C-alpha cells in the first residue's frame, strides 16, 4: 500500500547550520501530492509546503523541497536553522482526487540549539 | 490564520463508555476530516465528511465510530462503546474543497483531542 518514510525520528542541530529532513514515499498514485506539515509545541499541524510537479523547487518561509518522482523523494531543506524552527515535521502524501486524505510519515522532531 | 477548534482538549473515560469529540471547523469550509494519532505513531486518516455524508473512511473507522454535523454546528466524532485501543489524539481538520491546485484543498488542523480510555 501507500506509505511515507521519514528515517530520522530526531534531528538536533546548532543554530545557523543547514537543515535537511528526509522523506521518501511509495504510492500507486500516478500524480501524487506531497506535503510538509509543521507542528510547534502545543499548536496544531499547519501546512508548510506542498508540491505535485516533478523536479520543481517549492519554497516557503525559508524552507524548500523538490519532488523527485524518479527517487520518490521530497526532502525538506533550509540553508540556516533558527531556534524557532524547533518543531515536529511531518511529510505526507495524497492523491489528486482527495487531497484531504493524507498518508503521513512518522514525523521528525527537529531540535535547534544555540 | 483560519482556526479549527477542538473540544475537549483532553478526556479520560472508562472502557465501554461513550465519548463525543467536538470540532468547530473554519467557518466557510465544506469538507471535514478526522485523523487518529496513537502515541509514538503517525497520524492516520479516519474519515472525511461532506454535505452531511461520509465521503470515505479507512479501516480504522470501526462500526463503533460515527460522525455528524447537525445543522452546521460542531462536527463530531462519537465512539460508542469505547475500547482501550481507542486511546489516542484525535485531530479534526477542514478544507474548502477536497482538491485543487491552489490552496482550496488545503487542510487546516485543530490542536487535537487527547482521549484516554481506562
PDB file of C-alpha atoms in Angstrom:
ATOM      1  CA  UNK A   1       0.000   0.000   0.000  1.00  0.00           C
ATOM      2  CA  UNK A   2       0.929   3.658   0.011  1.00  0.00           C
ATOM      3  CA  UNK A   3       3.400   4.805   2.623  1.00  0.00           C
ATOM      4  CA  UNK A   4       5.669   7.655   3.653  1.00  0.00           C
ATOM      5  CA  UNK A   5       9.000   7.117   5.363  1.00  0.00           C
ATOM      6  CA  UNK A   6      10.850   9.643   7.467  1.00  0.00           C
ATOM      7  CA  UNK A   7      14.035   7.961   8.559  1.00  0.00           C
ATOM      8  CA  UNK A   8      15.026  10.376  11.327  1.00  0.00           C
ATOM      9  CA  UNK A   9      12.985  10.471  14.468  1.00  0.00           C
ATOM     10  CA  UNK A  10      15.060  13.243  15.986  1.00  0.00           C
ATOM     11  CA  UNK A  11      17.413  15.733  14.385  1.00  0.00           C
ATOM     12  CA  UNK A  12      19.433  18.019  16.643  1.00  0.00           C
ATOM     13  CA  UNK A  13      21.322  20.914  15.090  1.00  0.00           C
ATOM     14  CA  UNK A  14      23.115  24.047  16.121  1.00  0.00           C
ATOM     15  CA  UNK A  15      21.562  27.336  15.080  1.00  0.00           C
ATOM     16  CA  UNK A  16      22.886  28.543  11.727  1.00  0.00           C
ATOM     17  CA  UNK A  17      23.613  25.109  10.284  1.00  0.00           C
ATOM     18  CA  UNK A  18      21.721  23.750   7.290  1.00  0.00           C
ATOM     19  CA  UNK A  19      18.657  21.575   7.770  1.00  0.00           C
ATOM     20  CA  UNK A  20      17.741  18.524   5.743  1.00  0.00           C
ATOM     21  CA  UNK A  21      14.892  16.242   6.738  1.00  0.00           C
ATOM     22  CA  UNK A  22      14.402  13.148   4.650  1.00  0.00           C
ATOM     23  CA  UNK A  23      11.147  11.950   3.143  1.00  0.00           C
ATOM     24  CA  UNK A  24      10.589   9.104   0.730  1.00  0.00           C
ATOM     25  CA  UNK A  25       7.334   7.555  -0.337  1.00  0.00           C
ATOM     26  CA  UNK A  26       5.709   4.627  -2.050  1.00  0.00           C
ATOM     27  CA  UNK A  27       2.475   5.064  -3.949  1.00  0.00           C
ATOM     28  CA  UNK A  28       0.305   3.715  -6.700  1.00  0.00           C
ATOM     29  CA  UNK A  29      -0.895   7.219  -7.492  1.00  0.00           C
ATOM     30  CA  UNK A  30       0.396   8.435 -10.840  1.00  0.00           C
ATOM     31  CA  UNK A  31       0.142  12.082  -9.759  1.00  0.00           C
ATOM     32  CA  UNK A  32       0.788  12.245  -6.031  1.00  0.00           C
ATOM     33  CA  UNK A  33       0.759  15.406  -3.980  1.00  0.00           C
ATOM     34  CA  UNK A  34       3.493  15.683  -1.373  1.00  0.00           C
ATOM     35  CA  UNK A  35       3.278  17.900   1.666  1.00  0.00           C
ATOM     36  CA  UNK A  36       5.323  19.026   4.628  1.00  0.00           C
ATOM     37  CA  UNK A  37       3.408  19.935   7.775  1.00  0.00           C
ATOM     38  CA  UNK A  38       4.974  21.563  10.818  1.00  0.00           C
ATOM     39  CA  UNK A  39       3.682  21.310  14.362  1.00  0.00           C
ATOM     40  CA  UNK A  40       5.103  23.562  17.049  1.00  0.00           C
ATOM     41  CA  UNK A  41       4.649  22.676  20.699  1.00  0.00           C
ATOM     42  CA  UNK A  42       1.030  22.997  21.811  1.00  0.00           C
ATOM     43  CA  UNK A  43      -0.098  24.077  18.378  1.00  0.00           C
ATOM     44  CA  UNK A  44      -1.931  22.390  15.529  1.00  0.00           C
ATOM     45  CA  UNK A  45      -0.148  20.972  12.487  1.00  0.00           C
ATOM     46  CA  UNK A  46      -0.036  23.516   9.677  1.00  0.00           C
ATOM     47  CA  UNK A  47       0.933  23.254   6.051  1.00  0.00           C
ATOM     48  CA  UNK A  48       4.483  24.342   5.282  1.00  0.00           C
ATOM     49  CA  UNK A  49       4.992  23.224   1.676  1.00  0.00           C
ATOM     50  CA  UNK A  50       3.262  21.220  -0.973  1.00  0.00           C
ATOM     51  CA  UNK A  51       4.131  20.042  -4.465  1.00  0.00           C
ATOM     52  CA  UNK A  52       2.847  17.879  -7.264  1.00  0.00           C
ATOM     53  CA  UNK A  53       5.259  18.930 -10.004  1.00  0.00           C
ATOM     54  CA  UNK A  54       8.249  16.737 -10.689  1.00  0.00           C
ATOM     55  CA  UNK A  55      11.664  18.376 -10.302  1.00  0.00           C
ATOM     56  CA  UNK A  56      10.271  21.779  -9.365  1.00  0.00           C
ATOM     57  CA  UNK A  57      11.551  23.507  -6.219  1.00  0.00           C
ATOM     58  CA  UNK A  58       8.871  24.748  -3.824  1.00  0.00           C
ATOM     59  CA  UNK A  59       9.715  27.362  -1.204  1.00  0.00           C
ATOM     60  CA  UNK A  60       8.004  28.870   1.800  1.00  0.00           C
ATOM     61  CA  UNK A  61       9.226  30.636   4.927  1.00  0.00           C
ATOM     62  CA  UNK A  62      12.860  29.865   4.158  1.00  0.00           C
ATOM     63  CA  UNK A  63      12.252  26.153   3.657  1.00  0.00           C
ATOM     64  CA  UNK A  64      12.331  24.409   0.315  1.00  0.00           C
ATOM     65  CA  UNK A  65      11.712  20.989  -1.133  1.00  0.00           C
ATOM     66  CA  UNK A  66      11.778  19.406  -4.569  1.00  0.00           C
ATOM     67  CA  UNK A  67       9.603  16.470  -5.570  1.00  0.00           C
ATOM     68  CA  UNK A  68      11.711  13.870  -7.373  1.00  0.00           C
ATOM     69  CA  UNK A  69       9.453  11.168  -8.759  1.00  0.00           C
ATOM     70  CA  UNK A  70      12.428   9.201 -10.060  1.00  0.00           C
ATOM     71  CA  UNK A  71      13.626   8.622  -6.498  1.00  0.00           C
ATOM     72  CA  UNK A  72      10.225   9.027  -4.777  1.00  0.00           C
ATOM     73  CA  UNK A  73      11.626  11.704  -2.524  1.00  0.00           C
ATOM     74  CA  UNK A  74      10.563  15.048  -1.119  1.00  0.00           C
ATOM     75  CA  UNK A  75      13.289  16.133   1.292  1.00  0.00           C
ATOM     76  CA  UNK A  76      12.866  19.336   3.289  1.00  0.00           C
ATOM     77  CA  UNK A  77      15.775  21.763   3.412  1.00  0.00           C
ATOM     78  CA  UNK A  78      16.724  25.096   4.865  1.00  0.00           C
ATOM     79  CA  UNK A  79      20.048  26.844   4.474  1.00  0.00           C
ATOM     80  CA  UNK A  80      20.342  28.132   8.033  1.00  0.00           C
ATOM     81  CA  UNK A  81      18.421  26.815  11.040  1.00  0.00           C
ATOM     82  CA  UNK A  82      16.817  29.166  13.540  1.00  0.00           C
ATOM     83  CA  UNK A  83      15.796  28.439  17.109  1.00  0.00           C
ATOM     84  CA  UNK A  84      12.161  28.965  16.113  1.00  0.00           C
ATOM     85  CA  UNK A  85      12.397  26.076  13.648  1.00  0.00           C
ATOM     86  CA  UNK A  86      12.311  23.617  16.536  1.00  0.00           C
ATOM     87  CA  UNK A  87       9.140  21.601  15.951  1.00  0.00           C
ATOM     88  CA  UNK A  88       7.742  18.326  14.650  1.00  0.00           C
ATOM     89  CA  UNK A  89       7.820  17.983  10.879  1.00  0.00           C
ATOM     90  CA  UNK A  90       5.549  15.589   9.045  1.00  0.00           C
ATOM     91  CA  UNK A  91       5.843  14.544   5.431  1.00  0.00           C
ATOM     92  CA  UNK A  92       2.557  13.453   3.850  1.00  0.00           C
ATOM     93  CA  UNK A  93       1.178  12.105   0.594  1.00  0.00           C
ATOM     94  CA  UNK A  94      -2.196  12.266  -1.111  1.00  0.00           C
ATOM     95  CA  UNK A  95      -3.666  11.573  -4.487  1.00  0.00           C
ATOM     96  CA  UNK A  96      -5.011  14.219  -6.809  1.00  0.00           C
ATOM     97  CA  UNK A  97      -8.654  13.371  -6.239  1.00  0.00           C
ATOM     98  CA  UNK A  98      -8.937  13.610  -2.469  1.00  0.00           C
ATOM     99  CA  UNK A  99      -6.181  15.866  -1.242  1.00  0.00           C
ATOM    100  CA  UNK A 100      -7.522  15.770   2.285  1.00  0.00           C
ATOM    101  CA  UNK A 101      -6.904  12.067   2.659  1.00  0.00           C
ATOM    102  CA  UNK A 102      -3.288  12.284   3.734  1.00  0.00           C
ATOM    103  CA  UNK A 103      -0.864   9.479   4.407  1.00  0.00           C
ATOM    104  CA  UNK A 104       1.605  10.733   6.969  1.00  0.00           C
ATOM    105  CA  UNK A 105       5.118   9.747   7.832  1.00  0.00           C
ATOM    106  CA  UNK A 106       6.039   9.203  11.456  1.00  0.00           C
ATOM    107  CA  UNK A 107       7.418  12.681  11.820  1.00  0.00           C
ATOM    108  CA  UNK A 108      10.829  14.120  12.580  1.00  0.00           C
ATOM    109  CA  UNK A 109      11.434  16.174  15.668  1.00  0.00           C
ATOM    110  CA  UNK A 110      13.808  18.999  14.826  1.00  0.00           C
ATOM    111  CA  UNK A 111      15.606  20.496  17.804  1.00  0.00           C
ATOM    112  CA  UNK A 112      17.719  23.590  17.223  1.00  0.00           C
ATOM    113  CA  UNK A 113      20.224  24.566  19.891  1.00  0.00           C
ATOM    114  CA  UNK A 114      22.003  27.904  20.344  1.00  0.00           C
TER     115      UNK A 114
ATOM    116  CA  UNK B   1      -4.903  32.365  10.013  1.00  0.00           C
ATOM    117  CA  UNK B   2      -8.041  30.242   9.972  1.00  0.00           C
ATOM    118  CA  UNK B   3      -8.566  28.209  13.121  1.00  0.00           C
ATOM    119  CA  UNK B   4     -10.129  24.861  13.827  1.00  0.00           C
ATOM    120  CA  UNK B   5     -11.183  24.465  17.449  1.00  0.00           C
ATOM    121  CA  UNK B   6     -11.487  21.145  19.217  1.00  0.00           C
ATOM    122  CA  UNK B   7     -13.303  20.427  22.444  1.00  0.00           C
ATOM    123  CA  UNK B   8     -12.298  18.852  24.781  1.00  0.00           C
ATOM    124  CA  UNK B   9      -8.526  19.026  24.659  1.00  0.00           C
ATOM    125  CA  UNK B  10      -8.288  16.004  26.914  1.00  0.00           C
ATOM    126  CA  UNK B  11     -10.802  13.440  28.103  1.00  0.00           C
ATOM    127  CA  UNK B  12     -10.407  10.399  30.318  1.00  0.00           C
ATOM    128  CA  UNK B  13     -13.144   7.783  30.285  1.00  0.00           C
ATOM    129  CA  UNK B  14     -13.714   4.184  31.274  1.00  0.00           C
ATOM    130  CA  UNK B  15     -13.769   1.464  28.662  1.00  0.00           C
ATOM    131  CA  UNK B  16     -17.262   0.852  27.369  1.00  0.00           C
ATOM    132  CA  UNK B  17     -18.446   4.412  27.864  1.00  0.00           C
ATOM    133  CA  UNK B  18     -19.470   6.707  25.052  1.00  0.00           C
ATOM    134  CA  UNK B  19     -17.408   9.747  24.095  1.00  0.00           C
ATOM    135  CA  UNK B  20     -18.110  12.619  21.735  1.00  0.00           C
ATOM    136  CA  UNK B  21     -15.286  14.744  20.385  1.00  0.00           C
ATOM    137  CA  UNK B  22     -16.296  18.129  19.050  1.00  0.00           C
ATOM    138  CA  UNK B  23     -14.789  20.160  16.268  1.00  0.00           C
ATOM    139  CA  UNK B  24     -15.580  23.705  15.206  1.00  0.00           C
ATOM    140  CA  UNK B  25     -14.208  23.923  11.647  1.00  0.00           C
ATOM    141  CA  UNK B  26     -13.198  27.017   9.695  1.00  0.00           C
ATOM    142  CA  UNK B  27     -16.408  28.898   9.013  1.00  0.00           C
ATOM    143  CA  UNK B  28     -16.689  28.639   5.210  1.00  0.00           C
ATOM    144  CA  UNK B  29     -15.183  25.188   4.869  1.00  0.00           C
ATOM    145  CA  UNK B  30     -17.191  22.349   3.413  1.00  0.00           C
ATOM    146  CA  UNK B  31     -15.054  19.248   3.936  1.00  0.00           C
ATOM    147  CA  UNK B  32     -14.294  17.815   7.330  1.00  0.00           C
ATOM    148  CA  UNK B  33     -11.873  15.153   8.488  1.00  0.00           C
ATOM    149  CA  UNK B  34     -10.818  13.146  11.500  1.00  0.00           C
ATOM    150  CA  UNK B  35      -7.336  11.740  11.963  1.00  0.00           C
ATOM    151  CA  UNK B  36      -6.090   9.461  14.750  1.00  0.00           C
ATOM    152  CA  UNK B  37      -2.609   9.502  16.220  1.00  0.00           C
ATOM    153  CA  UNK B  38      -1.590   6.806  18.682  1.00  0.00           C
ATOM    154  CA  UNK B  39       1.348   7.823  20.909  1.00  0.00           C
ATOM    155  CA  UNK B  40       4.623   7.450  19.041  1.00  0.00           C
ATOM    156  CA  UNK B  41       2.974   6.709  15.708  1.00  0.00           C
ATOM    157  CA  UNK B  42       1.974   8.723  12.688  1.00  0.00           C
ATOM    158  CA  UNK B  43      -1.354  10.421  12.147  1.00  0.00           C
ATOM    159  CA  UNK B  44      -3.764   8.187  10.258  1.00  0.00           C
ATOM    160  CA  UNK B  45      -6.827   9.133   8.251  1.00  0.00           C
ATOM    161  CA  UNK B  46     -10.122   8.020   9.750  1.00  0.00           C
ATOM    162  CA  UNK B  47     -12.891   9.645   7.756  1.00  0.00           C
ATOM    163  CA  UNK B  48     -13.922  12.589   5.692  1.00  0.00           C
ATOM    164  CA  UNK B  49     -17.353  14.146   5.505  1.00  0.00           C
ATOM    165  CA  UNK B  50     -19.148  16.416   3.087  1.00  0.00           C
ATOM    166  CA  UNK B  51     -22.703  17.613   2.639  1.00  0.00           C
ATOM    167  CA  UNK B  52     -23.963  15.550   5.536  1.00  0.00           C
ATOM    168  CA  UNK B  53     -22.409  12.301   4.385  1.00  0.00           C
ATOM    169  CA  UNK B  54     -19.285  10.246   4.863  1.00  0.00           C
ATOM    170  CA  UNK B  55     -17.203  10.525   1.692  1.00  0.00           C
ATOM    171  CA  UNK B  56     -14.583   7.988   2.561  1.00  0.00           C
ATOM    172  CA  UNK B  57     -13.498   6.063   5.631  1.00  0.00           C
ATOM    173  CA  UNK B  58     -10.479   3.971   6.471  1.00  0.00           C
ATOM    174  CA  UNK B  59     -10.319   0.537   8.056  1.00  0.00           C
ATOM    175  CA  UNK B  60      -9.611   2.294  11.365  1.00  0.00           C
ATOM    176  CA  UNK B  61     -13.118   3.748  11.312  1.00  0.00           C
ATOM    177  CA  UNK B  62     -14.779   0.940  13.205  1.00  0.00           C
ATOM    178  CA  UNK B  63     -18.515   0.304  13.478  1.00  0.00           C
ATOM    179  CA  UNK B  64     -18.399   1.910  16.921  1.00  0.00           C
ATOM    180  CA  UNK B  65     -17.429   5.232  15.322  1.00  0.00           C
ATOM    181  CA  UNK B  66     -19.843   7.736  13.854  1.00  0.00           C
ATOM    182  CA  UNK B  67     -19.618  11.293  12.582  1.00  0.00           C
ATOM    183  CA  UNK B  68     -22.157  14.008  12.028  1.00  0.00           C
ATOM    184  CA  UNK B  69     -22.580  17.744  11.743  1.00  0.00           C
ATOM    185  CA  UNK B  70     -26.165  18.542  12.644  1.00  0.00           C
ATOM    186  CA  UNK B  71     -27.412  21.893  11.305  1.00  0.00           C
ATOM    187  CA  UNK B  72     -23.985  23.388  10.732  1.00  0.00           C
ATOM    188  CA  UNK B  73     -22.966  23.106  14.367  1.00  0.00           C
ATOM    189  CA  UNK B  74     -19.985  21.127  15.624  1.00  0.00           C
ATOM    190  CA  UNK B  75     -18.573  18.339  13.507  1.00  0.00           C
ATOM    191  CA  UNK B  76     -18.498  15.427  15.932  1.00  0.00           C
ATOM    192  CA  UNK B  77     -16.802  12.082  16.277  1.00  0.00           C
ATOM    193  CA  UNK B  78     -18.680   9.702  18.536  1.00  0.00           C
ATOM    194  CA  UNK B  79     -17.265   6.438  19.806  1.00  0.00           C
ATOM    195  CA  UNK B  80     -19.727   4.052  21.417  1.00  0.00           C
ATOM    196  CA  UNK B  81     -18.630   1.914  23.144  1.00  0.00           C
ATOM    197  CA  UNK B  82     -15.001   2.858  23.632  1.00  0.00           C
ATOM    198  CA  UNK B  83     -12.177   0.327  23.787  1.00  0.00           C
ATOM    199  CA  UNK B  84      -8.650   0.541  25.188  1.00  0.00           C
ATOM    200  CA  UNK B  85      -7.187   0.776  21.683  1.00  0.00           C
ATOM    201  CA  UNK B  86      -9.156   3.969  21.084  1.00  0.00           C
ATOM    202  CA  UNK B  87      -6.729   5.852  23.320  1.00  0.00           C
ATOM    203  CA  UNK B  88      -5.089   8.382  21.007  1.00  0.00           C
ATOM    204  CA  UNK B  89      -5.039  12.000  19.973  1.00  0.00           C
ATOM    205  CA  UNK B  90      -7.813  12.747  17.506  1.00  0.00           C
ATOM    206  CA  UNK B  91      -7.219  15.615  15.098  1.00  0.00           C
ATOM    207  CA  UNK B  92     -10.029  17.347  13.291  1.00  0.00           C
ATOM    208  CA  UNK B  93      -9.365  19.180  10.039  1.00  0.00           C
ATOM    209  CA  UNK B  94     -11.365  21.119   7.489  1.00  0.00           C
ATOM    210  CA  UNK B  95     -10.897  22.343   3.947  1.00  0.00           C
ATOM    211  CA  UNK B  96     -12.756  24.453   1.448  1.00  0.00           C
ATOM    212  CA  UNK B  97     -12.595  21.774  -1.218  1.00  0.00           C
ATOM    213  CA  UNK B  98     -11.299  18.228  -1.475  1.00  0.00           C
ATOM    214  CA  UNK B  99      -8.946  19.049  -4.303  1.00  0.00           C
ATOM    215  CA  UNK B 100      -7.438  21.983  -6.116  1.00  0.00           C
ATOM    216  CA  UNK B 101      -4.140  23.159  -7.469  1.00  0.00           C
ATOM    217  CA  UNK B 102      -4.392  26.330  -5.443  1.00  0.00           C
ATOM    218  CA  UNK B 103      -4.974  26.242  -1.729  1.00  0.00           C
ATOM    219  CA  UNK B 104      -8.634  25.283  -1.844  1.00  0.00           C
ATOM    220  CA  UNK B 105      -7.776  21.729  -0.920  1.00  0.00           C
ATOM    221  CA  UNK B 106      -5.507  22.751   1.951  1.00  0.00           C
ATOM    222  CA  UNK B 107      -6.319  21.187   5.300  1.00  0.00           C
ATOM    223  CA  UNK B 108      -6.457  23.236   8.470  1.00  0.00           C
ATOM    224  CA  UNK B 109      -5.988  21.163  11.600  1.00  0.00           C
ATOM    225  CA  UNK B 110      -7.142  21.644  15.150  1.00  0.00           C
ATOM    226  CA  UNK B 111      -4.838  21.106  18.112  1.00  0.00           C
ATOM    227  CA  UNK B 112      -6.192  17.659  18.818  1.00  0.00           C
ATOM    228  CA  UNK B 113      -8.299  15.969  21.486  1.00  0.00           C
ATOM    229  CA  UNK B 114      -6.388  13.527  23.615  1.00  0.00           C
ATOM    230  CA  UNK B 115      -8.590  10.579  24.561  1.00  0.00           C
ATOM    231  CA  UNK B 116      -7.529   8.207  27.328  1.00  0.00           C
ATOM    232  CA  UNK B 117      -9.592   5.070  27.763  1.00  0.00           C
ATOM    233  CA  UNK B 118      -9.018   3.245  31.045  1.00  0.00           C
TER     234      UNK B 118
END
